[in-house]
PDB file of C-alpha atoms in Angstrom:
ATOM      1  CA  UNK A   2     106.899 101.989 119.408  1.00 43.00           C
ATOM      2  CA  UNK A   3     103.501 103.140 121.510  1.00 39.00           C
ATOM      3  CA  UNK A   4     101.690 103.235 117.997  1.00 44.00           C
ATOM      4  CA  UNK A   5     100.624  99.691 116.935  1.00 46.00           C
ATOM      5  CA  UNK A   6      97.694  98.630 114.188  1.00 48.00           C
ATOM      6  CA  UNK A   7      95.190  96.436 115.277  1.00 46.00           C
ATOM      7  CA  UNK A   8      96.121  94.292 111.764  1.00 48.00           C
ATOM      8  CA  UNK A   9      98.486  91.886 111.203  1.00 46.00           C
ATOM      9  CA  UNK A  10     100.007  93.274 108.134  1.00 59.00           C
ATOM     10  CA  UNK A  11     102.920  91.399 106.616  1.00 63.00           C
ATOM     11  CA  UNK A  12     104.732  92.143 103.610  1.00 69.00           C
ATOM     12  CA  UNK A  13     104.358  89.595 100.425  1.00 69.00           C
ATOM     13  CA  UNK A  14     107.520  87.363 100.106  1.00 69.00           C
ATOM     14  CA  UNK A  15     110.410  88.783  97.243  1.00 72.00           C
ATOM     15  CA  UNK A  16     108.836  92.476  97.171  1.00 86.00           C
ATOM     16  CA  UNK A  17     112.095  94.831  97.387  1.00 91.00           C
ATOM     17  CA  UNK A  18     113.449  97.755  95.787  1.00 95.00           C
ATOM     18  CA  UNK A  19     116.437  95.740  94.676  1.00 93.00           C
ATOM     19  CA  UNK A  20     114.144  93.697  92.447  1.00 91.00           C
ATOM     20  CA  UNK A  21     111.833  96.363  91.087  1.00 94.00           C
ATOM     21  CA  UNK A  22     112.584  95.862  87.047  1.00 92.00           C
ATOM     22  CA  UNK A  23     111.635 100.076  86.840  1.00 94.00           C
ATOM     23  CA  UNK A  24     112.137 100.164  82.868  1.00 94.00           C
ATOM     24  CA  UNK A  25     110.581 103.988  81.985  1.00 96.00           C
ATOM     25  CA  UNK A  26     110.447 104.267  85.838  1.00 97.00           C
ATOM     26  CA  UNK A  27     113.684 104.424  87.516  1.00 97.00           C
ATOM     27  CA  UNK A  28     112.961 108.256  88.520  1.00 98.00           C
ATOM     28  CA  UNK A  29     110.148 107.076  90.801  1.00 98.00           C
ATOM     29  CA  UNK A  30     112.372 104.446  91.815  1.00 98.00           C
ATOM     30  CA  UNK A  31     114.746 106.719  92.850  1.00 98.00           C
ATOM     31  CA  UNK A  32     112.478 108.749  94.552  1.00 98.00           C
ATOM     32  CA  UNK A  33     111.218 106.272  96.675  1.00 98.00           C
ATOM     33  CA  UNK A  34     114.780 105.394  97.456  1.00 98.00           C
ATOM     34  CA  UNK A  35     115.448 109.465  98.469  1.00 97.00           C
ATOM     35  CA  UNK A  36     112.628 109.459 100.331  1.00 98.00           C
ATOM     36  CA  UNK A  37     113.631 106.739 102.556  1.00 97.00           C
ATOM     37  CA  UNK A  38     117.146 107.404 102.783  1.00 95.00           C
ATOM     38  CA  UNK A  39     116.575 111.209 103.896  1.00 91.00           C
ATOM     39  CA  UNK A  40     117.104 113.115 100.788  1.00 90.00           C
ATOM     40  CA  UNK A  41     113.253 113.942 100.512  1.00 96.00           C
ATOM     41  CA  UNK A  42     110.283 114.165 103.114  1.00 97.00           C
ATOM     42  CA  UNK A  43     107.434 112.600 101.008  1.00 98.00           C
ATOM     43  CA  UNK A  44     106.246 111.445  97.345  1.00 98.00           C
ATOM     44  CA  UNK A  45     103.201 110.556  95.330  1.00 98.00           C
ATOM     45  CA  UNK A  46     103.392 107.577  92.854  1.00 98.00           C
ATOM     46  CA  UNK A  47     100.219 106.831  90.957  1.00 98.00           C
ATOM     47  CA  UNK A  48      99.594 104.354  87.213  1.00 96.00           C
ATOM     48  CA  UNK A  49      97.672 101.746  86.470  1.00 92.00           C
ATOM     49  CA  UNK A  50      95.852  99.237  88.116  1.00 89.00           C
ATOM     50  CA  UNK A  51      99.027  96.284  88.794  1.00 88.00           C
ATOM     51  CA  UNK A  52     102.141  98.295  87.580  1.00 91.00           C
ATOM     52  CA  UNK A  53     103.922  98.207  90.996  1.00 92.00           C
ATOM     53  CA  UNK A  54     103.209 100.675  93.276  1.00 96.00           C
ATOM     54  CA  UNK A  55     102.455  98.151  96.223  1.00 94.00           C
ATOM     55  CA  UNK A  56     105.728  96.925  95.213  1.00 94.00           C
ATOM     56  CA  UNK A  57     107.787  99.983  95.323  1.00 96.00           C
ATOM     57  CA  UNK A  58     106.019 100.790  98.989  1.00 96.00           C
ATOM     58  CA  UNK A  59     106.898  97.115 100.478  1.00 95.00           C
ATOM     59  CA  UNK A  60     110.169  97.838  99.185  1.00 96.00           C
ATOM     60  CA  UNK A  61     110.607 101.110 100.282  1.00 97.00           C
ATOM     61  CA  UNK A  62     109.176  99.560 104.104  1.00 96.00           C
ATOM     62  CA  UNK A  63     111.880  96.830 104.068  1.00 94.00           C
ATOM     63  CA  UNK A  64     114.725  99.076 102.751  1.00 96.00           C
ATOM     64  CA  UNK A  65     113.607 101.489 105.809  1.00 96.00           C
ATOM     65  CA  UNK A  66     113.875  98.634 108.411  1.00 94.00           C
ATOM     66  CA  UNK A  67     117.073  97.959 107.178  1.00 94.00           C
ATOM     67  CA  UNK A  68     118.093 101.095 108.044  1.00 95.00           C
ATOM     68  CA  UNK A  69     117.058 100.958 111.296  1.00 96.00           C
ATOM     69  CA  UNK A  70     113.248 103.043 110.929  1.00 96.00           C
ATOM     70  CA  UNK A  71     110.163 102.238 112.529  1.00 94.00           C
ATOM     71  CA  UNK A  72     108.538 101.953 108.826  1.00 95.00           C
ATOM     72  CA  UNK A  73     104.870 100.644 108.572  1.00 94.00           C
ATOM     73  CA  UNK A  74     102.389  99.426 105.335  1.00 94.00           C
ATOM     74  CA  UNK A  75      99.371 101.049 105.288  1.00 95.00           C
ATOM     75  CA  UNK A  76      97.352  99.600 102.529  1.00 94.00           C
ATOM     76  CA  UNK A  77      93.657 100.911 102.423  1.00 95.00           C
ATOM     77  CA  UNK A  78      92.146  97.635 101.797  1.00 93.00           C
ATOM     78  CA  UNK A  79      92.923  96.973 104.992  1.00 92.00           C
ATOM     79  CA  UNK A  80      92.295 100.232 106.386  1.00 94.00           C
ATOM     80  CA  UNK A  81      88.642 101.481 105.194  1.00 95.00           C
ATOM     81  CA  UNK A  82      86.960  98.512 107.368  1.00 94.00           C
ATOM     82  CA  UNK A  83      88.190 100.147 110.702  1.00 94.00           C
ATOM     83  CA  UNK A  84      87.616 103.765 111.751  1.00 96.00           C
ATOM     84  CA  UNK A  85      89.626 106.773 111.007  1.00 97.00           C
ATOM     85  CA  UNK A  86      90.969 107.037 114.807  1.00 95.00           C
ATOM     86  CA  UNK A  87      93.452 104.161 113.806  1.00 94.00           C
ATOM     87  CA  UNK A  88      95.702 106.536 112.256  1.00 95.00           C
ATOM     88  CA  UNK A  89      96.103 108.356 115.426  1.00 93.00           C
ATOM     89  CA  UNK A  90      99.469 108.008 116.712  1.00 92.00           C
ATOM     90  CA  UNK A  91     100.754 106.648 113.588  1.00 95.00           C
ATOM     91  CA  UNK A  92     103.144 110.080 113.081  1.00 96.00           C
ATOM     92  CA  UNK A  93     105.518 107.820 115.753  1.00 95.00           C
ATOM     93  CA  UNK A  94     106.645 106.050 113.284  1.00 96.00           C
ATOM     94  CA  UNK A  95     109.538 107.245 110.743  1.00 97.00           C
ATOM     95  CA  UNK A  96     108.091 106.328 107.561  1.00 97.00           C
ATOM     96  CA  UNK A  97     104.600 105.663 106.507  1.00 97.00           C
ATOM     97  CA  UNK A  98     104.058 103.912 103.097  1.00 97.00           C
ATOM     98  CA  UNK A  99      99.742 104.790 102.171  1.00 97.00           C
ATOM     99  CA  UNK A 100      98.690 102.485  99.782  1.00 96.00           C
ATOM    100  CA  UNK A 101      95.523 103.152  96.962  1.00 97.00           C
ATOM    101  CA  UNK A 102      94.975 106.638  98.320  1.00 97.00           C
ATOM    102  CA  UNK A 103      92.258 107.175  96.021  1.00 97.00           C
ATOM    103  CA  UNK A 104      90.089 104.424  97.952  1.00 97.00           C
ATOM    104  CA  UNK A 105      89.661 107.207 100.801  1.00 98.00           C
ATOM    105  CA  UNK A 106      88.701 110.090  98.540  1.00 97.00           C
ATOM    106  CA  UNK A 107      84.968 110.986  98.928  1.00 97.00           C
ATOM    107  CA  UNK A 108      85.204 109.932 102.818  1.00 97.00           C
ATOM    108  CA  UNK A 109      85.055 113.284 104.493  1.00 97.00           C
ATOM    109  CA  UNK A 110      86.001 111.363 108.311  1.00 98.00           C
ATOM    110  CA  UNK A 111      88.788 109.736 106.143  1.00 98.00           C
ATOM    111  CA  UNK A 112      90.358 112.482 104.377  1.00 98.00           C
ATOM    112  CA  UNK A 113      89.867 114.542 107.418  1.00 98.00           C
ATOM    113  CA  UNK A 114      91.708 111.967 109.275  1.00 98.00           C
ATOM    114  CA  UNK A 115      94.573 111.564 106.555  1.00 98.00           C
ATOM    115  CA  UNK A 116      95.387 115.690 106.587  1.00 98.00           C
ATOM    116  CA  UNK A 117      95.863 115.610 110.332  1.00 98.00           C
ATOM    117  CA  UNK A 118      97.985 112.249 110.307  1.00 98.00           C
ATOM    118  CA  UNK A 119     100.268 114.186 107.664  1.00 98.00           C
ATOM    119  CA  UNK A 120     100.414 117.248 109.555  1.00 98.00           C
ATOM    120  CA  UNK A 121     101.215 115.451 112.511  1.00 98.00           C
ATOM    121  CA  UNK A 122     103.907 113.415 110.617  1.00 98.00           C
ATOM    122  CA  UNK A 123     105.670 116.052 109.044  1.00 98.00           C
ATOM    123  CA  UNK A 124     105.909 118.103 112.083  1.00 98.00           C
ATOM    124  CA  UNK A 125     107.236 114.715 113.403  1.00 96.00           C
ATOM    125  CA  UNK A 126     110.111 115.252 111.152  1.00 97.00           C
ATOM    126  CA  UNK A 127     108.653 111.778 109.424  1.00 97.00           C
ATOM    127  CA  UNK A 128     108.893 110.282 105.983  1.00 98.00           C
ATOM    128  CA  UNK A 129     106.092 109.755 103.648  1.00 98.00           C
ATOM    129  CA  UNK A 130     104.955 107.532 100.518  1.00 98.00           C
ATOM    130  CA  UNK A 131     102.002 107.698  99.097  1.00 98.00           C
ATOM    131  CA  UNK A 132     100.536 105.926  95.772  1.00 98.00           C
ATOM    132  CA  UNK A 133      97.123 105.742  94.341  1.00 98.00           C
ATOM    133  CA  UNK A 134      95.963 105.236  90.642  1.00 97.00           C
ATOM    134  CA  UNK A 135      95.577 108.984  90.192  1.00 97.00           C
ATOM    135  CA  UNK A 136      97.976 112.445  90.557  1.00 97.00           C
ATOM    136  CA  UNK A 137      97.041 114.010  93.645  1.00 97.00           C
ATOM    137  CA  UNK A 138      94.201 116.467  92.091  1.00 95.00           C
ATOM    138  CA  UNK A 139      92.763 113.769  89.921  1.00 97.00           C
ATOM    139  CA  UNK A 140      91.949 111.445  92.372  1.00 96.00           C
ATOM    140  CA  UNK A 141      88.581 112.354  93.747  1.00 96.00           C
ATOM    141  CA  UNK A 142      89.630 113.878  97.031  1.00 97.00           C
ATOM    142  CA  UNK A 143      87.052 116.025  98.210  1.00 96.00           C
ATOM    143  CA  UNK A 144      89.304 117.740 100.777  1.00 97.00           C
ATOM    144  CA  UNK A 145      91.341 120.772  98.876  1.00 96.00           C
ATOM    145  CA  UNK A 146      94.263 121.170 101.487  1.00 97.00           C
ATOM    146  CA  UNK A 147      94.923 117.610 101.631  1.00 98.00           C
ATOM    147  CA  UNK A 148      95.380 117.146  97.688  1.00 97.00           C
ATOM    148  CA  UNK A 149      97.479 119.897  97.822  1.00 97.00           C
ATOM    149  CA  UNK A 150      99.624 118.630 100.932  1.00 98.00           C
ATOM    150  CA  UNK A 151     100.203 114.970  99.154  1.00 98.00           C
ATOM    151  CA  UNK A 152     101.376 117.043  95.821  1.00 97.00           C
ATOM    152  CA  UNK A 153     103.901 119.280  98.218  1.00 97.00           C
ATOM    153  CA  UNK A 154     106.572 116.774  97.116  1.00 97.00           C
ATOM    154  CA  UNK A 155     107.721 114.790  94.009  1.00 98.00           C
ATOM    155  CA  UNK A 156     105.186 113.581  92.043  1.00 98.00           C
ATOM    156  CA  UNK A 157     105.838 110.297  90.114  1.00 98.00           C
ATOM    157  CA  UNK A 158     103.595 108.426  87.514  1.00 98.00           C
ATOM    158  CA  UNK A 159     104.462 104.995  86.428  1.00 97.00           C
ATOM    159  CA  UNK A 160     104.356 104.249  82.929  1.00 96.00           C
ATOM    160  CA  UNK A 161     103.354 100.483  81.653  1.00 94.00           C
ATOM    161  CA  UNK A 162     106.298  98.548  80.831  1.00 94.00           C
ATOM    162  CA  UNK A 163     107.602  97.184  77.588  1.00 95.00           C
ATOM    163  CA  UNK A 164     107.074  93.295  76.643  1.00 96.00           C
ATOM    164  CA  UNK A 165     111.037  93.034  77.340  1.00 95.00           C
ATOM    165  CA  UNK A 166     110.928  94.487  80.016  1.00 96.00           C
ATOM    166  CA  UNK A 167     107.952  92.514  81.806  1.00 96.00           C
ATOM    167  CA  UNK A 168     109.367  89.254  80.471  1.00 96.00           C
ATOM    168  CA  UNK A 169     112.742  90.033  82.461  1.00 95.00           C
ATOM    169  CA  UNK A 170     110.085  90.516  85.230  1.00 94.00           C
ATOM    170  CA  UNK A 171     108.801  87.280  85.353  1.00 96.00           C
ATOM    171  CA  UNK A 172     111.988  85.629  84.004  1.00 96.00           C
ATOM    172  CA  UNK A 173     113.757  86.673  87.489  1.00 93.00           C
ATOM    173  CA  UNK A 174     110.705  86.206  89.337  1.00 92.00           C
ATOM    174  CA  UNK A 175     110.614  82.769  88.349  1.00 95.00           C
ATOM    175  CA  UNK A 176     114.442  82.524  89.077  1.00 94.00           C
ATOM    176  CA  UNK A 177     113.706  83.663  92.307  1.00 91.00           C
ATOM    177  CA  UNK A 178     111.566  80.585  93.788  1.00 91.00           C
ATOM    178  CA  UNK A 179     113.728  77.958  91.504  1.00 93.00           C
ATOM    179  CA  UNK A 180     111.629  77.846  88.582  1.00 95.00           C
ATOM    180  CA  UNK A 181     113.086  78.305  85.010  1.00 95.00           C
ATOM    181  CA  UNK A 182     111.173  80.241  82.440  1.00 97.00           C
ATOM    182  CA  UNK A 183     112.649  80.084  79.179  1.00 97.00           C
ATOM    183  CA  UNK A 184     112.966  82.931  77.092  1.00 96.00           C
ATOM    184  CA  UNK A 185     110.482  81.608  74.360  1.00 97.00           C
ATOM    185  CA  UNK A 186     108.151  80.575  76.971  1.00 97.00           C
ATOM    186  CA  UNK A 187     108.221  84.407  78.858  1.00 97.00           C
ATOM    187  CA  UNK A 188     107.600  86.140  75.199  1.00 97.00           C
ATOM    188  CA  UNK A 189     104.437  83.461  74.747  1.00 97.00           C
ATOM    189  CA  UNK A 190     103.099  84.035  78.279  1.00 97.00           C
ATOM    190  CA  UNK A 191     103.550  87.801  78.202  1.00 97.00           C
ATOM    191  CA  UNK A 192     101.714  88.218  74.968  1.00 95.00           C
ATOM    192  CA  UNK A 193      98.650  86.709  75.727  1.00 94.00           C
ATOM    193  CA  UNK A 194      98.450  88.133  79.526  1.00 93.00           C
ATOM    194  CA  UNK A 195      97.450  91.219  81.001  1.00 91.00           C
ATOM    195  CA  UNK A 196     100.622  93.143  80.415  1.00 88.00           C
ATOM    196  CA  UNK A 197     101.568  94.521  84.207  1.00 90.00           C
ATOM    197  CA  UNK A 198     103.913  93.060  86.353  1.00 91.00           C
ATOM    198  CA  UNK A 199     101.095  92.566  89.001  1.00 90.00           C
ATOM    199  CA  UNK A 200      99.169  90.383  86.490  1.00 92.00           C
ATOM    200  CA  UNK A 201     102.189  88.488  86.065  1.00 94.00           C
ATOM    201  CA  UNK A 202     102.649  87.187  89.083  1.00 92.00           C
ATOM    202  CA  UNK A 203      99.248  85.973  89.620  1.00 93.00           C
ATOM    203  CA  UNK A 204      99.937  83.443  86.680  1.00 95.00           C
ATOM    204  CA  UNK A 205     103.137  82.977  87.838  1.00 95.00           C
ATOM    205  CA  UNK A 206     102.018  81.358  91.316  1.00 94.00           C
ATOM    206  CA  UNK A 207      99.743  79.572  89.464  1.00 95.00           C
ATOM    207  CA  UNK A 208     102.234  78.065  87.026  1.00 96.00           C
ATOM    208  CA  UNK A 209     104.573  77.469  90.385  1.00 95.00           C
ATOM    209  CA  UNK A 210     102.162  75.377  91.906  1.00 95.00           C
ATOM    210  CA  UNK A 211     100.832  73.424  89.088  1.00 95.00           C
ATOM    211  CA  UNK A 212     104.440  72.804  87.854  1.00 95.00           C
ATOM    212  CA  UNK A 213     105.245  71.354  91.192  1.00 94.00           C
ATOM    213  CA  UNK A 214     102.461  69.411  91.485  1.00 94.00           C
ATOM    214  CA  UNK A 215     102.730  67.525  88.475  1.00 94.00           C
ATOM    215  CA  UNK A 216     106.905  67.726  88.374  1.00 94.00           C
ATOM    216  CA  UNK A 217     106.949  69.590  85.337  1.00 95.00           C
ATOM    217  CA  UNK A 218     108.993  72.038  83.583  1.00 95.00           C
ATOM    218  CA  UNK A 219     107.605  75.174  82.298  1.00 96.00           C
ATOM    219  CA  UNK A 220     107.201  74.883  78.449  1.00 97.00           C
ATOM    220  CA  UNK A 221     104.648  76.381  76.067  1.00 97.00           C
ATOM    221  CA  UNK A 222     102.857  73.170  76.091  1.00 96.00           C
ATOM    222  CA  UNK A 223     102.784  73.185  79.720  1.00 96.00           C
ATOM    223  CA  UNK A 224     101.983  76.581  80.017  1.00 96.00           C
ATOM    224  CA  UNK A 225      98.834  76.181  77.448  1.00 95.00           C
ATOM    225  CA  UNK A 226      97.578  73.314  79.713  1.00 93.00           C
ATOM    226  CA  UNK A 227      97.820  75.560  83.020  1.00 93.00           C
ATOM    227  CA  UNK A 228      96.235  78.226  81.909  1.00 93.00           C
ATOM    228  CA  UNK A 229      93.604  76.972  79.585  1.00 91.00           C
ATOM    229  CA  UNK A 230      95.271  79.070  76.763  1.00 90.00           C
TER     230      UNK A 230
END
């Protein structure tokens, strides 16, 4: 592969399709699955700030290297500090996962950059996700033909998920790294958090560490303590 990032981008630990709780969301799920496997060329998630699209796009990256693809992250965080010529070349690889699209919109050199790099990719015969926190039209691009290129394929929104639904989340989570998160304890923590899976986790590593620390288990009490509640 000729086309390399001058960043070191790694994807977080336990982010993978197969443990993407989708709730109201399995269609984008799926999407993101048909996109990678072949079915479909490209797809546009966007929701709320935390709901899982970085998620879905690590996943989708790993499930792709699995498969054998030359799949890279591009998140803009880590993007908008460099200059738009990065992305040239990038239509080498088989899938490209864009992260927070709507942090380029208003950027002419950006967007600019971004049509081209799709052209170039699709012509490539290459794959393409896409999420941002906004459809395609309603996220502040200033460039017409490239709103309209990222809404040429399916177009997914993510819905919030249920209090069930995110306490599953951060029951399995938990599982994951050895921790055990009773069900009592999940319905407490959910209820008085920020209720996205994204927001989760934060309080999660923070529970993880503190519960280590001090060889505890995770019980209301415990939980009250850690997080000042």
């Amino acid at each position: 592969m000729s086309a390399q990032l001058p960043l070191a981008l790694q994807l977080r630990e336990g982010n993978d399709l197969s443990n993407f709780l989708s709730g109201p969301n399995g269609a984008a799920l799926a999407g993101v699955r048909e996109v990678v496997l072949g079915a479909d060329r490209q797809a546009f998630i966007w929701g709320g700030e935390q709901q899982g699209k970085s998620h879905l796009l690590e996943g989708a990256v790993r499930l792709a290297q699995q498969q054998g693809m030359d799949a890279c992250l591009l998140p803009a965080s880590e993007l908008l500090p460099l200059v738009p010529a990065v992305l040239e070349a990038m239509e080498q690889f088989d899938l490209l996962a864009l992260d927070d699209c709507q942090r380029f919109a208003g950027d002419p050199a950006w967007e600019e950059a971004l049509f081209h790099l799709y052209n170039r990719l699709m012509a490539q015969g290459g794959h393409l996700l896409v999420t941002a926190n906004a459809s395609p039209t309603a996220a502040g691009l200033l460039l017409p033909d490239l709103a309209t290129r990222l809404a040429a394929g399916p177009v997914y929104r993510l819905a919030p998920l249920a209090n069930d639904d995110l306490q599953k989340v951060l029951q399995e989570r938990a599982r994951a790294r050895g921790l055990r998160i009773e069900q009592d304890v999940a319905h407490y923590i959910v209820l008085r958090s920020e209720r996205s899976p994204g927001a989760l986790m934060v309080l999660l590593d923070r529970l993880d560490r503190m519960a280590l620390a001090q060889q505890r288990s995770v019980t209301i009490p415990f939980v009250k303590d850690a997080l000042g509640w």
